[in-house]
Structures are given as structure tokens and as C-alpha cells.
mmCIF file of C-alpha atoms in Angstrom:
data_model
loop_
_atom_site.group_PDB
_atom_site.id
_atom_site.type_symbol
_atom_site.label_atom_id
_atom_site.label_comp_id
_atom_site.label_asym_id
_atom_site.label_seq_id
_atom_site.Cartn_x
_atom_site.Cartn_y
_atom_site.Cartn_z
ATOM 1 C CA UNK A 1 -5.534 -11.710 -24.882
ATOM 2 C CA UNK A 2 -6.806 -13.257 -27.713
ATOM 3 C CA UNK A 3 -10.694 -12.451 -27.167
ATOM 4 C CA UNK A 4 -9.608 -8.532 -26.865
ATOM 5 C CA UNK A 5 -9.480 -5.784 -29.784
ATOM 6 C CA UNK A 6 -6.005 -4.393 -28.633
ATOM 7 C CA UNK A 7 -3.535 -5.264 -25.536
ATOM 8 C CA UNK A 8 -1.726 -2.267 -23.468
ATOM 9 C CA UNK A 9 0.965 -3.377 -21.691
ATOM 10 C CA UNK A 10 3.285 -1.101 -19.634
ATOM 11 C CA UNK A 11 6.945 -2.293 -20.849
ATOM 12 C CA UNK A 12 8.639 -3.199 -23.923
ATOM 13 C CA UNK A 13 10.215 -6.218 -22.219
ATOM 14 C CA UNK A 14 6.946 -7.777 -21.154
ATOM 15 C CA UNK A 15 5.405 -6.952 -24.717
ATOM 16 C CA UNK A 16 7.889 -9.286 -26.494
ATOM 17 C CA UNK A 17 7.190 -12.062 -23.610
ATOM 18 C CA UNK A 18 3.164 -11.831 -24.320
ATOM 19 C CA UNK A 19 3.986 -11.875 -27.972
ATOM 20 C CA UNK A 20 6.644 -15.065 -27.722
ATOM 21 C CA UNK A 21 4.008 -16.737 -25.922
ATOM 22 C CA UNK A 22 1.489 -16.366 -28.398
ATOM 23 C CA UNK A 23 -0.366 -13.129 -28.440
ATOM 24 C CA UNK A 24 -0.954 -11.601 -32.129
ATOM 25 C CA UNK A 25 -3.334 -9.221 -31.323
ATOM 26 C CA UNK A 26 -2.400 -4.968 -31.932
ATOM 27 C CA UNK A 27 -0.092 -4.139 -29.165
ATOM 28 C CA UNK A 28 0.526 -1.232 -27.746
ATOM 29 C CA UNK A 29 3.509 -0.337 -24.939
ATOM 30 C CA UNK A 30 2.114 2.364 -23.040
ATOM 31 C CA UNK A 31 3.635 3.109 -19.482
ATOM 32 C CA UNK A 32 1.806 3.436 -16.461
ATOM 33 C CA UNK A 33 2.979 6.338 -14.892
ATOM 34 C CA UNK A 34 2.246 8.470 -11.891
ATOM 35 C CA UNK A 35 -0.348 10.627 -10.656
ATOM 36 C CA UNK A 36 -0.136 14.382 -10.946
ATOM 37 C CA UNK A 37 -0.971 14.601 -7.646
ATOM 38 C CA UNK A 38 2.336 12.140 -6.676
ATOM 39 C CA UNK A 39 4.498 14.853 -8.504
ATOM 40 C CA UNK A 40 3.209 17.709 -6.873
ATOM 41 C CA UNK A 41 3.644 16.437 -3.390
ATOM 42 C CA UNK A 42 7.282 15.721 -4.213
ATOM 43 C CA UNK A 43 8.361 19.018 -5.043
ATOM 44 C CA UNK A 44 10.646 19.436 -2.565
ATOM 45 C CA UNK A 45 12.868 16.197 -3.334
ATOM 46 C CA UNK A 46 16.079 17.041 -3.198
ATOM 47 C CA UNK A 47 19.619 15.123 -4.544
ATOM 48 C CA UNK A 48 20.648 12.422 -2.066
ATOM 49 C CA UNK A 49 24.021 13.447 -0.130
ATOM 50 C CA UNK A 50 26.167 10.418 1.579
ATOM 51 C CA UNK A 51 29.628 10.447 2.484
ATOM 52 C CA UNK A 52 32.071 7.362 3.106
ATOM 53 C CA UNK A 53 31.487 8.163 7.178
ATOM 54 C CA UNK A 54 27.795 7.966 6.825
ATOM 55 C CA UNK A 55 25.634 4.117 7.142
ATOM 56 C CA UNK A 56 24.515 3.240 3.684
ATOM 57 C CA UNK A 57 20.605 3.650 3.741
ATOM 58 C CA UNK A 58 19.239 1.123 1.565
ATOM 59 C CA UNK A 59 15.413 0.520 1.100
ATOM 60 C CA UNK A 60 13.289 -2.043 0.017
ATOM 61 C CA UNK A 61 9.639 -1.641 -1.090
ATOM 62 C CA UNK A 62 7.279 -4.413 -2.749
ATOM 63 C CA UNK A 63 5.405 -7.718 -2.008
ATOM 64 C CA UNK A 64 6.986 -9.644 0.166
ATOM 65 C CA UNK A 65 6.739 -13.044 -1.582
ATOM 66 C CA UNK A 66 9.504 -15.330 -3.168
ATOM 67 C CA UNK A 67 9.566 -14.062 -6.305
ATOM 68 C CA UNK A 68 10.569 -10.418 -5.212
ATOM 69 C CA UNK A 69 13.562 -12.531 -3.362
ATOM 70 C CA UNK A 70 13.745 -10.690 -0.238
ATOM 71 C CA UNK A 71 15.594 -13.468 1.242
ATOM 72 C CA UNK A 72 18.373 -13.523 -1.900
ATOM 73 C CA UNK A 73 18.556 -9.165 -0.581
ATOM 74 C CA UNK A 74 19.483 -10.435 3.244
ATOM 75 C CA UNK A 75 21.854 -12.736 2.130
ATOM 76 C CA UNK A 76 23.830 -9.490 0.896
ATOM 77 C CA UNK A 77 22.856 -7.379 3.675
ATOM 78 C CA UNK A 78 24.673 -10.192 5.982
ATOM 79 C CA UNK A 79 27.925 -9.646 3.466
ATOM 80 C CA UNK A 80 27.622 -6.045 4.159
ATOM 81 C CA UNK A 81 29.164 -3.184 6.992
ATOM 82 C CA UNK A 82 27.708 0.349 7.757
ATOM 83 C CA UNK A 83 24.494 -0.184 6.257
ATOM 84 C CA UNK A 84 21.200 0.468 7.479
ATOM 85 C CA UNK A 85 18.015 -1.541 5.574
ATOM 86 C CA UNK A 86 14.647 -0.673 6.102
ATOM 87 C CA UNK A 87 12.037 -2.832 4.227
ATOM 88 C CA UNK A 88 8.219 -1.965 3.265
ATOM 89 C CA UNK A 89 5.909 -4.961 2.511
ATOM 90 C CA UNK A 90 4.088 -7.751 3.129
ATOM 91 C CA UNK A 91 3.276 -11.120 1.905
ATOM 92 C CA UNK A 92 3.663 -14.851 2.295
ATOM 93 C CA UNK A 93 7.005 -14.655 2.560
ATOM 94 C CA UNK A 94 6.936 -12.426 5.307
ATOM 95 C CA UNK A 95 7.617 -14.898 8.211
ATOM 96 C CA UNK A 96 10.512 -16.461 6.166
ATOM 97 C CA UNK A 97 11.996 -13.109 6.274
ATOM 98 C CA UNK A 98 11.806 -12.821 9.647
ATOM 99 C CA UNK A 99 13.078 -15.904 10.537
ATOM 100 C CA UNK A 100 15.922 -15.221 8.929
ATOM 101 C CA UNK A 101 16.426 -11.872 10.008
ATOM 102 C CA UNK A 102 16.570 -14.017 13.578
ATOM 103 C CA UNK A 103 18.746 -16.731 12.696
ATOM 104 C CA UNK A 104 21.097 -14.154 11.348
ATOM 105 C CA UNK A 105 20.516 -11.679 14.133
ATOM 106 C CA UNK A 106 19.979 -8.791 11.381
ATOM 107 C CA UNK A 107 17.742 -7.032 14.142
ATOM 108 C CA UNK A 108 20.403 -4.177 14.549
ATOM 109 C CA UNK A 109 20.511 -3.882 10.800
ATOM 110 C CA UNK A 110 17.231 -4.256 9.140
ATOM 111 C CA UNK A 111 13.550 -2.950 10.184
ATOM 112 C CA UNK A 112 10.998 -4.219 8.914
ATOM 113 C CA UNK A 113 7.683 -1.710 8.471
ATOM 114 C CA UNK A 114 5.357 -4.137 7.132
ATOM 115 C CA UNK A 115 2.564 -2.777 4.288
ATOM 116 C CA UNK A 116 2.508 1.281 4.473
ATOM 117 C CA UNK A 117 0.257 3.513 2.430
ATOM 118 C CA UNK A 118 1.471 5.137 -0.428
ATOM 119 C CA UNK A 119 2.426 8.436 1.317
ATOM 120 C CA UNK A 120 4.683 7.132 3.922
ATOM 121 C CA UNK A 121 6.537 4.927 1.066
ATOM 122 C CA UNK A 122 7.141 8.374 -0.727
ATOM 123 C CA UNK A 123 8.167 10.137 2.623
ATOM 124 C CA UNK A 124 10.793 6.968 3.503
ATOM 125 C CA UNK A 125 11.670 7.203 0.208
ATOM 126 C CA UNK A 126 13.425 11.378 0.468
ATOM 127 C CA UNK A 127 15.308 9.567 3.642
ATOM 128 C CA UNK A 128 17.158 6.924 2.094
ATOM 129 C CA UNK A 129 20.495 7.083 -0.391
ATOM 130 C CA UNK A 130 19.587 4.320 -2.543
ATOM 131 C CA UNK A 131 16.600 1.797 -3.630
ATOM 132 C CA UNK A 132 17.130 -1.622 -4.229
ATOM 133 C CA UNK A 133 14.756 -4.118 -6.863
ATOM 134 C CA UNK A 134 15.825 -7.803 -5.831
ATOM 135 C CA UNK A 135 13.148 -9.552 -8.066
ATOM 136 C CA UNK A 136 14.470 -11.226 -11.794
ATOM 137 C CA UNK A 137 12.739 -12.043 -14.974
ATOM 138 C CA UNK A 138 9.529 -11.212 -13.303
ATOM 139 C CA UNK A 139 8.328 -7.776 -12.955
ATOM 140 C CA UNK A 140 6.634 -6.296 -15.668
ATOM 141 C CA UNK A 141 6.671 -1.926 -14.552
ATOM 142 C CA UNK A 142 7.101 -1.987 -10.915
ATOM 143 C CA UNK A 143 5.372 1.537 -9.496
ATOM 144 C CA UNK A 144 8.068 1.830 -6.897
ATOM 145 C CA UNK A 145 10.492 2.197 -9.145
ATOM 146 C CA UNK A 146 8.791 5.295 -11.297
ATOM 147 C CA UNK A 147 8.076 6.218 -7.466
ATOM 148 C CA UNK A 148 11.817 6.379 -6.647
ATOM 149 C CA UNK A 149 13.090 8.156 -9.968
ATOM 150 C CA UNK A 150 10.207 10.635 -8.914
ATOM 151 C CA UNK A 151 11.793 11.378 -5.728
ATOM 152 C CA UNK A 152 15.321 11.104 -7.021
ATOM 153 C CA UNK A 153 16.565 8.315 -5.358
ATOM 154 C CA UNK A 154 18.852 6.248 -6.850
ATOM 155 C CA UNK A 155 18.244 2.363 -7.428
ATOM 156 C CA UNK A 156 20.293 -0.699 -7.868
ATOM 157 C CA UNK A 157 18.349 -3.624 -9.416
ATOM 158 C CA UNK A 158 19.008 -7.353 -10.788
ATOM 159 C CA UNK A 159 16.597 -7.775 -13.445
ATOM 160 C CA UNK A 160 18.413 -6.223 -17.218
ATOM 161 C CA UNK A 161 14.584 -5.776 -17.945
ATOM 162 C CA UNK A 162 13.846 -3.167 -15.711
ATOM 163 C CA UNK A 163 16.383 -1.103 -17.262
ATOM 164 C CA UNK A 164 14.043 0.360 -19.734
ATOM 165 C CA UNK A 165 11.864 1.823 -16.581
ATOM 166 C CA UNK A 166 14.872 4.089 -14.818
ATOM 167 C CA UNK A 167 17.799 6.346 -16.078
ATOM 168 C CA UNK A 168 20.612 4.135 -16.814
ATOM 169 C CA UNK A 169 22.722 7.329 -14.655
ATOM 170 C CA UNK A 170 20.262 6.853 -11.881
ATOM 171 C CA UNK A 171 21.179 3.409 -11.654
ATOM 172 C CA UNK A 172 22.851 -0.008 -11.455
ATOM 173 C CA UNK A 173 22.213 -3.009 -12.883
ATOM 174 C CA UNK A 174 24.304 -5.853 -10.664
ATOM 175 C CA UNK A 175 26.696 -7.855 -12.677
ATOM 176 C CA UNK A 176 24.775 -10.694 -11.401
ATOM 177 C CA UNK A 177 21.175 -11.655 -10.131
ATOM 178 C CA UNK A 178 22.111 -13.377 -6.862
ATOM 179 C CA UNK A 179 23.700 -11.751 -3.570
ATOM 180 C CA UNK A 180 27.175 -11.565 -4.842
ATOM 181 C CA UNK A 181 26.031 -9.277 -7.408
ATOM 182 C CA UNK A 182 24.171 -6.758 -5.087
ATOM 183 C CA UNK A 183 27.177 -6.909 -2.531
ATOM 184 C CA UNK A 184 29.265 -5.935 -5.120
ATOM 185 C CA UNK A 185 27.035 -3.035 -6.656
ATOM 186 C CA UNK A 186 26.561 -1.553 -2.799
ATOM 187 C CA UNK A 187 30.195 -1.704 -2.047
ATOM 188 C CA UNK A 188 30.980 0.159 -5.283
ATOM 189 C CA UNK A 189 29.230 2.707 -3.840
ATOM 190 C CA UNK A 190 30.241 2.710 -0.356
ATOM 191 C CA UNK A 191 33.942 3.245 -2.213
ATOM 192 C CA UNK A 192 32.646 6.241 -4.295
ATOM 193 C CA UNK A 193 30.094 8.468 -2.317
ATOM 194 C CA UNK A 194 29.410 11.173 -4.559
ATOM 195 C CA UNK A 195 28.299 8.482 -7.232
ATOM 196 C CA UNK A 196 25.524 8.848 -4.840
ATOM 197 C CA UNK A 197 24.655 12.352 -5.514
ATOM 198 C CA UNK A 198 25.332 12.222 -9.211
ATOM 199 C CA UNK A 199 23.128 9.610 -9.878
ATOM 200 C CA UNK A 200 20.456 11.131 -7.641
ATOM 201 C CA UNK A 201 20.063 14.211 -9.984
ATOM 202 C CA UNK A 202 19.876 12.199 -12.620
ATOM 203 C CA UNK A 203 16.988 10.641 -11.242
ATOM 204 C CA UNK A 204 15.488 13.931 -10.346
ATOM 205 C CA UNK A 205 16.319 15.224 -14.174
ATOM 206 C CA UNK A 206 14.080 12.526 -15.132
ATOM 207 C CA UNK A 207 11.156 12.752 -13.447
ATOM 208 C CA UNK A 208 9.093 14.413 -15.979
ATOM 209 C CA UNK A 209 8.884 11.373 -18.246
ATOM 210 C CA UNK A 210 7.248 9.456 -14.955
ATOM 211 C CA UNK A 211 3.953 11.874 -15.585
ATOM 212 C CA UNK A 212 1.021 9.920 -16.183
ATOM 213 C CA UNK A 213 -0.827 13.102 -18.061
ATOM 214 C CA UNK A 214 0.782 12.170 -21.457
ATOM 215 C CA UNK A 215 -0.069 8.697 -20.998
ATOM 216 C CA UNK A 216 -3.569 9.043 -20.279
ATOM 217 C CA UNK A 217 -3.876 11.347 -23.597
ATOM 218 C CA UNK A 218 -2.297 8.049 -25.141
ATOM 219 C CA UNK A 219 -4.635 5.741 -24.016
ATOM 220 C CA UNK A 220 -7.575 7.841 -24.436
ATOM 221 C CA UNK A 221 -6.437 7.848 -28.145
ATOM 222 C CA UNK A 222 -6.264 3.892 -28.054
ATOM 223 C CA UNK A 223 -9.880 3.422 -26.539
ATOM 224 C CA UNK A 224 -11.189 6.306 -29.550
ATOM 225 C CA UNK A 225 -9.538 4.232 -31.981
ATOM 226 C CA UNK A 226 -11.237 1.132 -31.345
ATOM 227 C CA UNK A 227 -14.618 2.180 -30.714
ATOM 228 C CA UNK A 228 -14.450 3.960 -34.181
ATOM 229 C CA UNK A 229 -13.835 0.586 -35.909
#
């Protein structure tokens, strides 16, 4: 960063870490965001629906390496009744998972789907009642999660960071960063079902601001304003 003319970064949170750790040079928070074409496939999302009767679908999307702390999300799934837990990934970590998914004889609980294109991650993604982020003090704008507002589904995450990435209605932030505090956040809704539904429009209310159109007029801007120097 300090041999460039300007530094984009796609969260607020991650631009005061680059600038703590140094970096003086212009700054500019500018989000990602999705695809047009993303959008317009997922017209047809709908609010999620789950009732107290129903298995808890829960899904998982991302690298599956240590610092995502897939393992830290089992140890809450083995805490947990009526769930269901379907997880999308791969990584280093991945036979760790499944050696504890042995020990622990999840096998009835959790499937693991390994790395899936982008498509089927959007399609799992209508099926499931809520999205969880394990990972803390790490992620910088995870795509899945602009990916899950997009198809209204709600998420419950660890990290206080991420906040600033999905509707606070949409979502919840667990009281803690280790299993405890996901049990706790997935029981709360297992005890109030329509929270479900509620926070699943709220998601889908927000999908506009996931557009990456407006962003690439932003960064267009950036790039003209530096060549013009």
C-alpha cells in the first residue's frame, strides 16, 4: 500500500485496520457488491417461512480452513436438536471437519457438499431459514454474505465487524464468538419462529444496496481521478 496512488478497500472495519497498521495513503471504502446478473436470477426469492415443528435449516458457505472456524460451528451443532446443517466449501481444514463430524457421529445432522459453483450456492441458499458466518476478527466483505441478504436469508454471525455488511433486522450478532454464543442465537430462534420471517424481509428490503452498478460508477470515478493528476 504504500507504493500505490490510492487504496479501495471494501469495509469500513478493515479500512481502520490497514490504516492502524500503517497505511497513509487516500483511502477509499468502496463495497464490492454483486453482479446485475446475480440480482436478476434471484427474482423470485421469497421471505423464509419456519415454524417451531419444522428442523432448523442452517447453512454454511466459505473456505473451509481454521480461520472460518468450522470446527468452533460443530461444536454448536452437537449442543443443538431439530436442526439440519448443510455446509459448502473446501479447504485444509476439510478433513478435520470430517473427522469430527465422525467422532461425533454428526452424519445424520450435517452434509457436507464440498466446493459448488456460484449458482448452486444461490439455489441452496432460497432452501435454507438461516445463514451462519463462524469466522472472527478476520473477514474483511465476505461475498456470501451480500449473497444471502440478496436472496433474503437471514444470517447469524460472530464477528461485530461484519455488522456493517448486513441489515442489523436481517440479523444476529451472537453475544459471544465461541459455540455458546451461536447455540444461544439458534435457540432464540427455534423459541420464536416468525423472527424467522421478519428478519427475512428485511433482508429482501435490502437487497438493492447489494448492486454492484453504483459501485462500479464509484470506482470508475476513483481510477478518472487519479489518472487526471
Amino acid at each position: 500500500a504504500k507504493y500505490v496512488d490510492h487504496v479501495i478497500v471494501p469495509s469500513h472495519h478493515f479500512a481502520k485496520k490497514l490504516q492502524d497498521q500503517g497505511v497513509t495513503k487516500p483511502l477509499t471504502v468502496l463495497s464490492n457488491g454483486l453482479e446485475e446478473s446475480v440480482l436478476q436470477s434471484l427474482t423470485m426469492s421469497k421471505p423464509r417461512k419456519y415454524t417451531s415443528e419444522e428442523k432448523l435449516k442452517i447453512m454454511w458457505c466459505g473456505r473451509m480452513s481454521p480461520e472460518k472456524r468450522p470446527l468452533e460451528f460443530l461444536k454448536a451443532i452437537r449442543q443443538l436438536s431439530n436442526v439440519e446443517v448443510d455446509m459448502y466449501g473446501d479447504s485444509i481444514a476439510m478433513n478435520s471437519v470430517k473427522r469430527y463430524i465422525r467422532r461425533y457421529k454428526l452424519h445424520g445432522v450435517v452434509t457436507l457438499h464440498g466446493s459448488v459453483p456460484q449458482k448452486a450456492v444461490l439455489e441452496a441458499m432460497k432452501t435454507h431459514h438461516v445463514f451462519v458466518s463462524s469466522s472472527y476478527d478476520f473477514d474483511n466483505q465476505p461475498m456470501v454474505l451480500l449473497e444471502a441478504v440478496a436472496t433474503g436469508l437471514p444470517v447469524v454471525y460472530c464477528d461485530p465487524d461484519l455488522g456493517e455488511v448486513i441489515p442489523a433486522k436481517g440479523s444476529i450478532v451472537t453475544e459471544s464468538p465461541d459455540a455458546a454464543g451461536l447455540v444461544k442465537a439458534f435457540k432464540h430462534l427455534q423459541a420464536n419462529p416468525t423472527l424467522v420471517g421478519r428478519m427475512s424481509k428485511a433482508m429482501l428490503a435490502a437487497r438493492v444496496n447489494t448492486a454492484q452498478v453504483s459501485h462500479l460508477d464509484q470506482l470508475v470515478d476513483i481510477y478518472t481521478s487519479i489518472l487526471r493528476k
